[in-house]
Amino acid sequence: MADRLVPLEGAFNFRDLGGYPASGGQVTRWGTLFRSDTLHELSASDVDRLRAMGLATVVDLRTPRELEQTGRGPLGREPVGYHHLSVLGHGPGREAAGEAMAAPEGDDLSERYLWYLEVGAEALAGALTILGEPANYPLVFHCAAGKDRTGVLAALVLDLVGVAPEVIVADYLITGERMELILGRYRSDPAFEARMASVPPSRFSVQASTMERFLDVLHQRFGGAGAWATGAGVAPSSIERLRTTLLEPAGAAC
């Protein structure tokens, strides 16, 4: 995990999705696609590191309210492409109203993730379309903790390129090792601390069974990420370019 994690001062869950075995004896390409928690607290040295990595694009999955509260942070001053694609709403206040009406009852996170495929279909499909453009890389997508919305998009991408379910689950579980740092940041922010008190503690858990069930239903109900994506409006050509960009023969980077 140490090689996968990009050590930053202002983000605790920024990591590389390279090196995962995929279909056809290929692997996901290192240094190309990253997932992260929020980026608004990056330090100057963090920005220098990301600049040296050639970061070209940020896909922000947070709500309009989250973006308004914290802003984009120092990357907002960098020549980096930026796409705000809220999984939980597309206008001021809409995410709260939509969640109140449509969010699944109970504490089952896998049900919440499946709900994202409905309420956030436009945003997730938009993100996959952006990932289908080679010029947008290196690219990072993120939400607040880099766990739920980010975890669903990561699962879709990895499933699209043929990464095995158990590997996708293992990638999801890495966030559990970062959660105490992420929750510490939440507790230091009065706005986030109040939100934490209003949701079930299980919302902050990272369990293998959550992602296992999400992937099971993704395949049983939709036929996998590829079928879901085309049904949500992602062009087959975008999916093919995504696969071509993110995959390389095993051992090619050695």
Coordinates of C-alpha atoms in Angstrom, one line a residue:
M1 CA 0.0 0.0 0.0
A2 CA 3.0 2.3 0.7
D3 CA 3.8 2.5 -3.1
R4 CA 0.2 3.1 -4.0
L5 CA -0.4 5.9 -1.5
V6 CA 0.8 9.3 -2.6
P7 CA 2.1 10.9 0.6
L8 CA 0.5 14.4 0.9
E9 CA 0.2 16.7 3.9
G10 CA -3.3 17.9 3.1
A11 CA -4.9 14.8 1.7
F12 CA -4.9 11.4 3.5
N13 CA -6.3 9.1 0.9
F14 CA -4.7 10.1 -2.4
R15 CA -3.6 6.9 -4.1
D16 CA -2.7 5.4 -7.5
L17 CA -5.0 2.9 -9.1
G18 CA -2.1 1.4 -11.1
G19 CA -0.8 -2.2 -11.0
Y20 CA -4.0 -4.1 -10.6
P21 CA -4.3 -7.3 -12.7
A22 CA -7.0 -6.9 -15.3
S23 CA -8.5 -8.7 -18.3
G24 CA -6.4 -10.3 -21.0
G25 CA -3.2 -10.5 -19.0
Q26 CA -3.0 -6.8 -18.7
V27 CA -2.6 -4.5 -15.7
T28 CA -3.8 -1.0 -14.8
R29 CA -1.3 1.6 -15.7
W30 CA 0.7 3.3 -12.9
G31 CA 0.8 7.1 -12.6
T32 CA -2.3 7.6 -14.7
L33 CA -5.5 7.4 -12.6
F34 CA -5.8 8.4 -8.9
R35 CA -8.5 8.4 -6.3
S36 CA -8.5 10.7 -3.3
D37 CA -10.3 12.4 -0.4
T38 CA -10.9 16.2 -0.5
L39 CA -8.1 18.3 -1.9
H40 CA -9.0 21.7 -0.4
E41 CA -6.3 21.5 2.3
L42 CA -3.3 20.7 0.1
S43 CA -0.1 22.4 1.1
A44 CA 2.3 24.2 -1.2
S45 CA 4.6 21.2 -1.2
D46 CA 1.6 19.0 -2.1
V47 CA 0.8 21.2 -5.1
D48 CA 4.5 21.0 -6.1
R49 CA 4.4 17.2 -6.0
L50 CA 1.2 17.0 -8.0
R51 CA 2.5 19.4 -10.5
A52 CA 5.7 17.3 -10.9
M53 CA 3.4 14.3 -11.5
G54 CA 1.8 16.1 -14.4
L55 CA -1.7 16.2 -12.9
A56 CA -4.0 17.3 -15.7
T57 CA -7.6 16.9 -14.5
V58 CA -9.6 16.9 -11.3
V59 CA -13.1 15.3 -11.1
D60 CA -14.9 16.5 -8.0
L61 CA -17.8 14.3 -6.9
R62 CA -18.8 16.4 -3.9
T63 CA -22.1 18.2 -3.5
P64 CA -22.5 21.9 -4.4
R65 CA -22.8 22.6 -0.6
E66 CA -19.5 20.9 0.1
L67 CA -17.8 22.8 -2.6
E68 CA -19.3 26.1 -1.4
Q69 CA -18.1 25.4 2.2
T70 CA -14.5 24.5 1.4
G71 CA -13.8 25.6 -2.1
R72 CA -11.4 23.9 -4.4
G73 CA -8.2 24.8 -2.5
P74 CA -4.9 25.7 -4.0
L75 CA -5.4 23.5 -7.2
G76 CA -8.0 26.1 -8.2
R77 CA -5.0 28.4 -9.0
E78 CA -3.3 25.7 -11.1
P79 CA -3.7 25.1 -14.9
V80 CA -5.6 21.9 -14.2
G81 CA -8.8 20.9 -15.8
Y82 CA -11.7 20.8 -13.3
H83 CA -15.1 19.1 -13.5
H84 CA -17.6 19.3 -10.7
L85 CA -20.0 16.3 -11.0
S86 CA -22.0 16.0 -7.9
V87 CA -23.3 12.5 -7.3
L88 CA -25.9 13.8 -4.8
G89 CA -27.2 16.8 -6.6
H90 CA -26.7 19.2 -9.5
G91 CA -27.8 22.5 -8.0
P92 CA -27.8 24.5 -4.7
G93 CA -29.9 22.7 -2.1
R94 CA -31.0 19.9 -4.5
E95 CA -28.7 17.3 -2.9
A96 CA -30.4 17.7 0.5
A97 CA -33.9 17.5 -0.9
G98 CA -33.0 14.6 -3.2
E99 CA -31.4 12.6 -0.4
A100 CA -34.4 13.1 1.9
M101 CA -36.8 11.8 -0.7
A102 CA -34.9 9.0 -2.3
A103 CA -32.1 7.7 0.0
P104 CA -32.5 4.1 1.1
E105 CA -33.6 3.6 4.7
G106 CA -31.3 1.9 7.2
D107 CA -27.6 1.8 7.6
D108 CA -26.7 -0.6 4.8
L109 CA -23.9 1.2 2.8
S110 CA -24.2 -1.2 -0.1
E111 CA -27.8 -0.1 -0.6
R112 CA -26.6 3.5 -0.5
Y113 CA -23.9 2.7 -3.1
L114 CA -26.6 1.1 -5.4
W115 CA -28.7 4.2 -4.9
Y116 CA -25.8 6.3 -6.2
L117 CA -26.2 4.5 -9.5
E118 CA -29.7 6.0 -9.7
V119 CA -29.5 9.4 -8.1
G120 CA -25.9 10.0 -9.4
A121 CA -26.2 8.3 -12.8
E122 CA -25.6 11.5 -14.7
A123 CA -22.6 12.5 -12.7
L124 CA -21.0 9.0 -12.8
A125 CA -21.6 8.6 -16.5
G126 CA -20.1 12.1 -17.0
A127 CA -17.1 11.1 -15.0
L128 CA -16.6 7.9 -17.1
T129 CA -16.9 9.9 -20.3
I130 CA -14.2 12.3 -19.1
L131 CA -12.0 9.3 -18.2
G132 CA -12.5 8.2 -21.8
E133 CA -10.5 11.1 -23.1
P134 CA -6.7 10.3 -23.0
A135 CA -5.8 14.0 -22.9
N136 CA -7.3 14.3 -19.5
Y137 CA -4.6 12.2 -17.8
P138 CA -3.1 12.0 -15.3
L139 CA -6.4 12.4 -13.5
V140 CA -7.7 12.3 -10.0
F141 CA -11.3 11.9 -8.9
H142 CA -12.4 12.6 -5.3
C143 CA -15.2 13.3 -2.8
A144 CA -14.9 14.3 0.8
A145 CA -13.4 11.1 2.4
G146 CA -12.6 9.3 -0.8
K147 CA -14.6 6.3 0.5
D148 CA -18.2 6.2 -0.8
R149 CA -18.8 8.2 -3.9
T150 CA -15.2 7.8 -4.9
G151 CA -15.4 4.1 -4.0
V152 CA -18.3 3.6 -6.3
L153 CA -16.6 5.3 -9.2
A154 CA -13.4 3.4 -8.6
A155 CA -15.3 0.1 -8.5
L156 CA -17.0 1.0 -11.8
V157 CA -13.7 1.9 -13.5
L158 CA -11.9 -1.2 -12.2
D159 CA -14.8 -3.4 -13.2
L160 CA -14.9 -1.9 -16.7
V161 CA -11.3 -2.8 -17.3
G162 CA -11.7 -6.4 -16.0
V163 CA -10.2 -6.2 -12.5
A164 CA -11.4 -9.1 -10.4
P165 CA -14.0 -8.4 -7.7
E166 CA -11.7 -9.4 -4.8
V167 CA -9.1 -6.9 -6.0
I168 CA -11.7 -4.2 -6.2
V169 CA -12.8 -5.0 -2.7
A170 CA -9.2 -4.9 -1.5
D171 CA -8.7 -1.5 -3.0
Y172 CA -11.9 -0.3 -1.3
L173 CA -10.6 -1.6 2.1
I174 CA -7.4 0.6 1.9
T175 CA -9.6 3.6 2.8
G176 CA -10.2 1.9 6.2
E177 CA -6.5 2.4 7.0
R178 CA -6.9 6.1 6.4
M179 CA -10.2 6.8 8.1
E180 CA -8.9 7.9 11.5
L181 CA -6.9 10.6 9.8
I182 CA -9.9 11.6 7.7
L183 CA -12.2 11.6 10.7
G184 CA -9.7 13.7 12.6
R185 CA -10.0 16.4 9.9
Y186 CA -13.8 16.2 10.1
R187 CA -13.7 16.7 13.9
S188 CA -11.6 19.8 13.6
D189 CA -14.2 21.4 11.3
P190 CA -17.4 22.6 13.1
A191 CA -19.5 22.1 10.0
F192 CA -18.3 18.6 9.4
E193 CA -18.5 17.7 13.1
A194 CA -22.1 18.7 13.2
R195 CA -22.8 16.6 10.1
M196 CA -21.0 13.6 11.7
A197 CA -23.3 13.8 14.7
S198 CA -26.4 13.6 12.4
V199 CA -25.6 10.4 10.6
P200 CA -25.2 6.8 11.8
P201 CA -21.7 5.8 12.9
S202 CA -21.9 2.9 10.4
R203 CA -21.8 5.5 7.6
F204 CA -18.0 5.9 8.4
S205 CA -17.3 2.2 8.3
V206 CA -15.3 0.4 5.6
Q207 CA -16.4 -3.3 5.3
A208 CA -15.5 -5.8 2.7
S209 CA -19.1 -7.0 2.6
T210 CA -20.3 -3.6 1.5
M211 CA -18.3 -3.6 -1.7
E212 CA -18.8 -7.3 -2.3
R213 CA -22.6 -6.9 -2.3
F214 CA -22.4 -3.8 -4.4
L215 CA -20.4 -5.6 -7.1
D216 CA -22.7 -8.7 -6.9
V217 CA -25.8 -6.6 -7.5
L218 CA -24.0 -4.5 -10.1
H219 CA -23.5 -7.7 -12.1
Q220 CA -26.8 -9.4 -11.3
R221 CA -29.0 -6.4 -11.9
F222 CA -27.2 -4.5 -14.6
G223 CA -24.8 -7.0 -16.2
G224 CA -21.6 -5.3 -14.8
A225 CA -20.1 -1.8 -15.1
G226 CA -19.9 -1.8 -18.9
A227 CA -23.6 -2.5 -19.3
W228 CA -24.5 -0.1 -16.6
A229 CA -22.4 2.6 -18.2
T230 CA -23.8 2.2 -21.7
G231 CA -27.3 2.2 -20.2
A232 CA -26.5 5.5 -18.4
G233 CA -25.4 7.1 -21.7
V234 CA -21.6 6.5 -21.9
A235 CA -20.6 6.0 -25.5
P236 CA -19.0 2.6 -26.2
S237 CA -16.1 4.5 -27.9
S238 CA -15.5 6.3 -24.5
I239 CA -15.4 3.0 -22.7
E240 CA -13.0 1.6 -25.3
R241 CA -10.7 4.6 -25.0
L242 CA -10.8 4.3 -21.2
R243 CA -9.7 0.7 -21.4
T244 CA -7.0 1.5 -23.9
T245 CA -5.6 4.4 -21.8
L246 CA -5.7 2.6 -18.4
L247 CA -4.4 -0.8 -19.4
E248 CA -1.0 -2.0 -20.4
P249 CA 0.6 -5.5 -20.8
A250 CA 1.8 -7.0 -17.5
G251 CA 5.4 -6.2 -17.0
A252 CA 5.4 -3.3 -19.5
A253 CA 6.5 -0.8 -16.9
C254 CA 9.3 -2.9 -15.6

